XYZ file of N, CA and C in Angstrom:
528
model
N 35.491 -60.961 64.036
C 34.042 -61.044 64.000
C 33.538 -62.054 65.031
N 34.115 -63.064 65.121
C 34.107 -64.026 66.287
C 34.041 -63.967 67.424
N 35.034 -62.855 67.723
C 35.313 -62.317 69.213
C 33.623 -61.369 69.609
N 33.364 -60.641 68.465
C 32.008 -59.535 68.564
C 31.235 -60.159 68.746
N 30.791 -61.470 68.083
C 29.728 -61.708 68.275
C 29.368 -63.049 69.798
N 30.778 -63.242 70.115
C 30.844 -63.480 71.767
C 29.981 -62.796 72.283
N 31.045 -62.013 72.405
C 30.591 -60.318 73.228
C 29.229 -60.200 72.892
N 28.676 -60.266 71.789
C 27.198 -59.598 71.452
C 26.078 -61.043 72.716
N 26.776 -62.202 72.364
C 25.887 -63.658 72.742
C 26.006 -63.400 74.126
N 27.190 -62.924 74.681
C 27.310 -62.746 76.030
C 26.871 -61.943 77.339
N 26.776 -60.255 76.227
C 26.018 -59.734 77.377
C 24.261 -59.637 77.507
N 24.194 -60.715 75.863
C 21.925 -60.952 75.569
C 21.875 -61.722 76.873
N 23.042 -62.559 76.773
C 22.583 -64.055 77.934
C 22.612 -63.220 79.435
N 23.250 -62.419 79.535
C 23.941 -61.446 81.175
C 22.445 -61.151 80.576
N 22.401 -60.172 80.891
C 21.088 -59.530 80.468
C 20.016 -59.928 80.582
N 18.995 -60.887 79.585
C 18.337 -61.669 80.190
C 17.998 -62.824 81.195
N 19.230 -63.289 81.334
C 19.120 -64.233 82.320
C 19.189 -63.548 83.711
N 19.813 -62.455 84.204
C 19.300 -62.209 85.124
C 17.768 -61.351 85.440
N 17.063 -61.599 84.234
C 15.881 -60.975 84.540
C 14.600 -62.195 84.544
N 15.650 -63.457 84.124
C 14.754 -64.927 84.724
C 13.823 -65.102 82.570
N 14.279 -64.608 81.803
C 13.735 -64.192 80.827
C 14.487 -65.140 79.501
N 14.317 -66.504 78.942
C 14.639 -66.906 77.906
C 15.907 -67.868 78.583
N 16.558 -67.964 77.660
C 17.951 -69.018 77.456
C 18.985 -68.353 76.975
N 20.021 -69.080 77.283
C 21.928 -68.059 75.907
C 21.158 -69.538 74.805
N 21.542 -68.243 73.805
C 21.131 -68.583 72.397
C 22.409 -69.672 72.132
N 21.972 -70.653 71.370
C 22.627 -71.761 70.985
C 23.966 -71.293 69.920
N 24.708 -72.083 69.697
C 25.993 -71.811 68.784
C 25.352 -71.626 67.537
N 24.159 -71.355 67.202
C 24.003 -71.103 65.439
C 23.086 -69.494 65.815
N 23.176 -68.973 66.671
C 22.675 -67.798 66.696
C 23.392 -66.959 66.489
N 22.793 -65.979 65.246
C 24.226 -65.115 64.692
C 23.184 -63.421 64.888
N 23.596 -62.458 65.078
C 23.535 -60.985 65.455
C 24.239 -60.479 63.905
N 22.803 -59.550 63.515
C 23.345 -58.838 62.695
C 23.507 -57.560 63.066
N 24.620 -56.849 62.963
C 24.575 -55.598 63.336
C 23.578 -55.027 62.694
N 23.313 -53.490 63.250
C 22.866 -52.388 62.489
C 23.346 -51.692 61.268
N 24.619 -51.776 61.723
C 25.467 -51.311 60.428
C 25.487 -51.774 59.464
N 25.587 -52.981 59.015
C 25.134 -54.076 58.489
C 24.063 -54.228 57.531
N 22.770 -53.597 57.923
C 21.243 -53.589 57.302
C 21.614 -52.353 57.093
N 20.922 -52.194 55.817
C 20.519 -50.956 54.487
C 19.159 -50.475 54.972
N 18.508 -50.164 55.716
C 16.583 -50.218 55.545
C 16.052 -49.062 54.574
N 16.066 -49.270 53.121
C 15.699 -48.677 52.229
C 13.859 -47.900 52.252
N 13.982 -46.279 52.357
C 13.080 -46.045 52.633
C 11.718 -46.466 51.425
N 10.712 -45.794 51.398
C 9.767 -46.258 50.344
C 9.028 -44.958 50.148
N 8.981 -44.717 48.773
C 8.387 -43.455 48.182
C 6.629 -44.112 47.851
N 5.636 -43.601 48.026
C 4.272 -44.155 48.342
C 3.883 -43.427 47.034
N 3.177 -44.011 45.992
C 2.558 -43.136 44.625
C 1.090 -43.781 44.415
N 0.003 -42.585 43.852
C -0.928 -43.068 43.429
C -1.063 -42.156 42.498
N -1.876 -43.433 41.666
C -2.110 -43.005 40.437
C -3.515 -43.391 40.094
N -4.093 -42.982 38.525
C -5.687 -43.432 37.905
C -5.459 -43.625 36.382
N -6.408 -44.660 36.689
C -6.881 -45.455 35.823
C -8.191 -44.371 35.315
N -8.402 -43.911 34.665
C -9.067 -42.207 34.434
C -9.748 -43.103 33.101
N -11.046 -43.511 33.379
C -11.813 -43.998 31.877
C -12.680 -42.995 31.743
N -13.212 -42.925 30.093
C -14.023 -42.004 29.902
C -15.082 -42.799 29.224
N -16.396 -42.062 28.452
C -17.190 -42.790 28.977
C -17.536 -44.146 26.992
N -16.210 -44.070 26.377
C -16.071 -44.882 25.046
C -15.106 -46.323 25.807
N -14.587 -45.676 27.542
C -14.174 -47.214 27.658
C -12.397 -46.877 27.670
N -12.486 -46.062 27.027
C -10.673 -45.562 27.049
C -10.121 -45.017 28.296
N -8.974 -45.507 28.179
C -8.038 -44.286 29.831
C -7.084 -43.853 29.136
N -6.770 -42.867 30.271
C -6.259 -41.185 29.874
C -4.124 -41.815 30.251
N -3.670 -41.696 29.594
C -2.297 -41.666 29.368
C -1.999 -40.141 29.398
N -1.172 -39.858 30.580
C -0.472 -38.540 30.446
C 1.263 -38.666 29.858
N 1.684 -37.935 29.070
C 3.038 -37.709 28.851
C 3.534 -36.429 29.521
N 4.878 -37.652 30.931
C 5.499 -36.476 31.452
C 6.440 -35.562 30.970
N 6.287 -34.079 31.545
C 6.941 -33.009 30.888
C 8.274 -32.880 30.764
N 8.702 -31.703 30.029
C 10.140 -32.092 30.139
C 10.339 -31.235 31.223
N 11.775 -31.578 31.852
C 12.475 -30.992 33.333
C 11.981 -31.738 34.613
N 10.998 -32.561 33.861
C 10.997 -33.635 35.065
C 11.515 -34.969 34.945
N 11.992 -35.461 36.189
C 12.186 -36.919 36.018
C 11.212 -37.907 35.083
N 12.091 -38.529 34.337
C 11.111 -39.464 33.486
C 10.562 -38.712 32.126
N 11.083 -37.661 32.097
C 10.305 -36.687 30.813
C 10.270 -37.360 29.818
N 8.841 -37.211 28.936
C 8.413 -38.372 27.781
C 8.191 -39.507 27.600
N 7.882 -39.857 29.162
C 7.542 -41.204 29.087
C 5.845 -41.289 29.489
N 5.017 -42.013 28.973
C 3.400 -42.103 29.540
C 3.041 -42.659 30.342
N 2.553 -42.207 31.601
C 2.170 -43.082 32.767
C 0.649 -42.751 33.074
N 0.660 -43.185 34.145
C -1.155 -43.115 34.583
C -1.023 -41.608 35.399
N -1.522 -40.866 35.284
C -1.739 -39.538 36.670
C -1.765 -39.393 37.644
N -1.217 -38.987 38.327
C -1.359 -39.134 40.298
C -0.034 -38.412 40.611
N 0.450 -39.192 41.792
C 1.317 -38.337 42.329
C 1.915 -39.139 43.877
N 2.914 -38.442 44.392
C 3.386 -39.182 45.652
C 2.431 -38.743 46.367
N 2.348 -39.407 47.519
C 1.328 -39.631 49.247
C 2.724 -39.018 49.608
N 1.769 -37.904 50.379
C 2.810 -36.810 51.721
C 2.249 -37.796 52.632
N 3.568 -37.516 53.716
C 3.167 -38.255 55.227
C 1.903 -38.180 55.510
N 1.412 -38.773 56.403
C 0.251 -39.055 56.790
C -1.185 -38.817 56.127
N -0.953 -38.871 54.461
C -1.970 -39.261 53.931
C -2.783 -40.184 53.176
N -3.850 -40.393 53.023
C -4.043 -41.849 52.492
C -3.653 -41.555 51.042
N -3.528 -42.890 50.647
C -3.535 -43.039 49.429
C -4.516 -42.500 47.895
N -5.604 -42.967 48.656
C -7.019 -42.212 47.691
C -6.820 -40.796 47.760
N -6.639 -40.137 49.330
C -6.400 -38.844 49.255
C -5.655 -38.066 48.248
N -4.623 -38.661 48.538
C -3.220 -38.268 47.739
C -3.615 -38.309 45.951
N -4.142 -39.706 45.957
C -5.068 -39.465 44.642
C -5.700 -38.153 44.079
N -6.465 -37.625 44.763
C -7.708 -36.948 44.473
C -7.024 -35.561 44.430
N -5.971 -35.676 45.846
C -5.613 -34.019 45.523
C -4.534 -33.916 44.039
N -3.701 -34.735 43.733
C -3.085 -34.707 42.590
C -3.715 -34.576 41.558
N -4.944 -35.042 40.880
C -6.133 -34.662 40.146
C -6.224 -33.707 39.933
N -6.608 -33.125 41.094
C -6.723 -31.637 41.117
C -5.567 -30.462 40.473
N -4.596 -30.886 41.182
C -3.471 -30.268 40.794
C -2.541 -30.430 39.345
N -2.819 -31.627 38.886
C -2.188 -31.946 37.598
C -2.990 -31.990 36.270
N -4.756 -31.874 36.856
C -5.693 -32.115 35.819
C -6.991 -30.748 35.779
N -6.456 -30.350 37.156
C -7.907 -29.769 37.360
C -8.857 -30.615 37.317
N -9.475 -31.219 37.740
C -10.476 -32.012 37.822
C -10.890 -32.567 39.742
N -12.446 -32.253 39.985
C -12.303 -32.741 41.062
C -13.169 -34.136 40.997
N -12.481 -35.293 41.921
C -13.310 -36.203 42.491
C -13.524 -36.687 43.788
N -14.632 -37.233 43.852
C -15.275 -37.506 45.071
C -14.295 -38.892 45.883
N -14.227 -39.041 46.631
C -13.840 -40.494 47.143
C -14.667 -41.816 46.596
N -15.960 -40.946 46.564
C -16.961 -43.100 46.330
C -16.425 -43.111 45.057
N -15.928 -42.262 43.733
C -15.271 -42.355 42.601
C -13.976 -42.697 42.523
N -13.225 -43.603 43.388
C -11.892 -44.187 43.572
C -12.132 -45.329 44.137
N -11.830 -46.471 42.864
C -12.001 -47.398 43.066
C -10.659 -48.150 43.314
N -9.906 -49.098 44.336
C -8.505 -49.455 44.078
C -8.288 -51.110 43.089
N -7.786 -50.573 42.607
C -7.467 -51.872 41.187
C -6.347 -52.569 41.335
N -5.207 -52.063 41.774
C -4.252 -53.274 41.865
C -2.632 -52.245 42.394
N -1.442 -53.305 42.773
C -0.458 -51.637 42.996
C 0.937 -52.784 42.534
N 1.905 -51.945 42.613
C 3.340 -52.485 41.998
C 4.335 -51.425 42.943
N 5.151 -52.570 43.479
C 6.338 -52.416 44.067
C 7.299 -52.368 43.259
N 8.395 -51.623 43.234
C 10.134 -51.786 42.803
C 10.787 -51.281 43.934
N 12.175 -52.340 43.525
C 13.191 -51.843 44.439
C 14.095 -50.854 44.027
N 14.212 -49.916 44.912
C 15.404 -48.754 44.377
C 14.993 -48.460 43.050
N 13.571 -47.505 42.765
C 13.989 -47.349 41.552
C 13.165 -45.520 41.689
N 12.817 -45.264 42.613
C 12.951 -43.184 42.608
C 13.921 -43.065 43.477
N 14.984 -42.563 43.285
C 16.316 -41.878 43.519
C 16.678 -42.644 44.758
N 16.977 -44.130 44.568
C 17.311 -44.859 45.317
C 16.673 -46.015 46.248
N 14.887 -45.061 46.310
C 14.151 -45.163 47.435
C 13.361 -46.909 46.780
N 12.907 -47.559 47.589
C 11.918 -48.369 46.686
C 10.550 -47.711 46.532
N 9.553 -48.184 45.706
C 8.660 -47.950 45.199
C 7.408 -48.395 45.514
N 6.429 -47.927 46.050
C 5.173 -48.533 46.171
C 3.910 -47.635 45.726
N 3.233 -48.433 44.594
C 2.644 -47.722 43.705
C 0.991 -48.111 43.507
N 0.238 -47.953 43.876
C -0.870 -47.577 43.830
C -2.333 -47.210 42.814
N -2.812 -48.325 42.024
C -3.710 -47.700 40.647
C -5.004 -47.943 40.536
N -5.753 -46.444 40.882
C -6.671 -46.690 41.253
C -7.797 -46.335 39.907
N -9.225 -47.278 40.074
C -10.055 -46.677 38.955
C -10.687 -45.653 39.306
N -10.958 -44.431 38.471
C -11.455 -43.127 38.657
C -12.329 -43.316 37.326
N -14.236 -43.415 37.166
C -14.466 -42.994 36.325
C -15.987 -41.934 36.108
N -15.720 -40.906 36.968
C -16.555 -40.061 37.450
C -15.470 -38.875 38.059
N -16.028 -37.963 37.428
C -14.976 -36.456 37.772
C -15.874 -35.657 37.355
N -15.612 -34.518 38.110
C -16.555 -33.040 37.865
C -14.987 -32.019 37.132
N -15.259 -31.440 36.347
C -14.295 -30.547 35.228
C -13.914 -30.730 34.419
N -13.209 -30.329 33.404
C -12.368 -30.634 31.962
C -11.082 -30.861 32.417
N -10.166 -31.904 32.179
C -9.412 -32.445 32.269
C -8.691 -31.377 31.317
N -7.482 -30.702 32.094
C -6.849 -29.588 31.803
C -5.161 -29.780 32.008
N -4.376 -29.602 31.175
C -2.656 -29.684 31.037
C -2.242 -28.701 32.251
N -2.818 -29.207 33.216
C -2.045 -27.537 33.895
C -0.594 -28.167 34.678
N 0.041 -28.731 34.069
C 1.816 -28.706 34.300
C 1.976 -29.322 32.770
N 1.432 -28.490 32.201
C 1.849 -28.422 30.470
C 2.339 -30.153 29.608
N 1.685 -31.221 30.127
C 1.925 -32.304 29.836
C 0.781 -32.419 28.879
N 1.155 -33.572 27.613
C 0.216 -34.077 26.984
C -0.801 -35.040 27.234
N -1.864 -35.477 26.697
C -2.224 -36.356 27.028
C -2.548 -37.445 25.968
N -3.247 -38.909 25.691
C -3.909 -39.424 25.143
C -4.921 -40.374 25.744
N -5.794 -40.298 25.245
C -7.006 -41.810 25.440
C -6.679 -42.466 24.822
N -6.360 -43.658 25.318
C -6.248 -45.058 25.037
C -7.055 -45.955 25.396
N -7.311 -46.985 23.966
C -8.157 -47.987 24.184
C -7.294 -49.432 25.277
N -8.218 -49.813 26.073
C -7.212 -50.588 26.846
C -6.713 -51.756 26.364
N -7.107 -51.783 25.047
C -6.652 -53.161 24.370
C -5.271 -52.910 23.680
N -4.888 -51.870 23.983
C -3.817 -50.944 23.203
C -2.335 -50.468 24.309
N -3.054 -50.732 25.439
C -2.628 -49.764 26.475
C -0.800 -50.717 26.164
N -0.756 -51.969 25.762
C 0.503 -52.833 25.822
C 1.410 -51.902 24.314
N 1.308 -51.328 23.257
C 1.301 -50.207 22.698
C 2.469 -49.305 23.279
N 2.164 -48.755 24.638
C 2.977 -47.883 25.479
C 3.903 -48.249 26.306
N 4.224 -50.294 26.051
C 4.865 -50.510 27.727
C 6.750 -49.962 26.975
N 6.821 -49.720 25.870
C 8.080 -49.101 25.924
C 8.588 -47.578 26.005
N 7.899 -46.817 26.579
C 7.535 -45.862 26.548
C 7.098 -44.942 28.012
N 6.905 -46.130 28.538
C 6.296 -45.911 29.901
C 7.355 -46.223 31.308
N 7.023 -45.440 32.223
C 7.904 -45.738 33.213
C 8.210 -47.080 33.611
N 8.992 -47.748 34.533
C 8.952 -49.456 35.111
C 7.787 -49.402 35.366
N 7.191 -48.763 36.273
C 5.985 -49.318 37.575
C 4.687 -49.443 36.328
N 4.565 -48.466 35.675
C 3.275 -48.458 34.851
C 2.929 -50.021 34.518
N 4.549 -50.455 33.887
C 3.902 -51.474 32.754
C 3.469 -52.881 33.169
N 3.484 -52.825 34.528
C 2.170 -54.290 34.983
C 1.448 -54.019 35.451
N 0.852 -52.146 35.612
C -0.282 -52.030 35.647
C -1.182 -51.853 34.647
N -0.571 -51.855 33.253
C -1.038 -51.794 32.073
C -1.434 -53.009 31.676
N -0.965 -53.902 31.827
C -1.071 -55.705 31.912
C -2.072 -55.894 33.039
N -2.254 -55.277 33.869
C -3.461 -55.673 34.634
C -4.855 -54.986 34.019
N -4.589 -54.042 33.502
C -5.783 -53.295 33.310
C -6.415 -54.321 31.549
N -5.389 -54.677 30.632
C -5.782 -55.399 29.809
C -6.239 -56.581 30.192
N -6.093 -57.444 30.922
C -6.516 -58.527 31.145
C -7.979 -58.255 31.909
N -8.107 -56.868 33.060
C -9.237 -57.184 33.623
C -10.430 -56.094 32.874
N -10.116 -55.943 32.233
C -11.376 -54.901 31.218
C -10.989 -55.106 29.728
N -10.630 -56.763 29.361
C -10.800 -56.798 27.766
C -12.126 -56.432 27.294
């Protein structure tokens, strides 16, 4: 490893120094390979905070044959490449609730990271308030639902996916 990372110190210093560009890096400069670093990709999710109009939000229970089946989370869905987040919001709505909303009706409330925890990938998660929708909030991928009072929402944190349950802790603390 000693000998490599010569070699690595030796041809930065060749290299830049004949382009008049920096210094040879001192004896504590260490090169990490590439091989070396993991760069764990990141799965992008948004979800809602779906209140109705007694003050409660909408808890969906996912179906079975999917990942996570029977556990209650907030509604939404992954962000495809190059879309925003709210987007990604709104069209999942659609698709998991039937229900359409507007953008000025997505409000962003707070989000939660994990590491490695959808099929390896890390996690970046997204929870936004939605409380204005045009349609009946409809099972159309055959999932249940409940309204929950948010004083309750702590009730579900065993039950609920990782990511949910400090957004459930956020939502109690900021709408007691």
């Amino acid at each position: 490893m000693a000998r490599a990372k010569q070699k690595i110190q030796d041809a930065w210093s060749k290299s830049f120094l004949k382009k008049g560009v920096g210094r040879k890096p001192s004896h504590n400069f260490e090169v990490v390979q590439q091989s070396q670093v993991a760069l764990v990709p990141t799965v992008h999710v948004s979800a809602a905070a779906i209140f109705n109009l007694e003050g409660e939000v909408l808890l969906a229970k996912r179906p079975e044959g999917k990942d996570l089946a029977g556990l209650w989370e907030f509604p939404g869905g992954k962000v495809k490449e190059g879309e925003l987040p709210e987007a990604a919001l709104i069209r999942e709505l659609n698709e998991e609730l039937g229900i359409q909303v507007e953008s000025s009706h997505v409000e962003p409330l707070t989000f939660v990271s994990c590491e490695k925890s959808i099929e390896g990938k890390n996690l970046l998660m997204y929870l936004f308030k939605v409380d204005r929708w045009k349609g009946k909030i409809t099972a159309l991928e055959e999932q249940k639902f409940a309204w929950v009072k948010v004083g309750r929402l702590g009730d579900y944190a065993d039950i609920m996916p990782q990511a949910d349950v400090p957004m459930a802790n956020t939502l109690m603390k900021m709408f007691k």
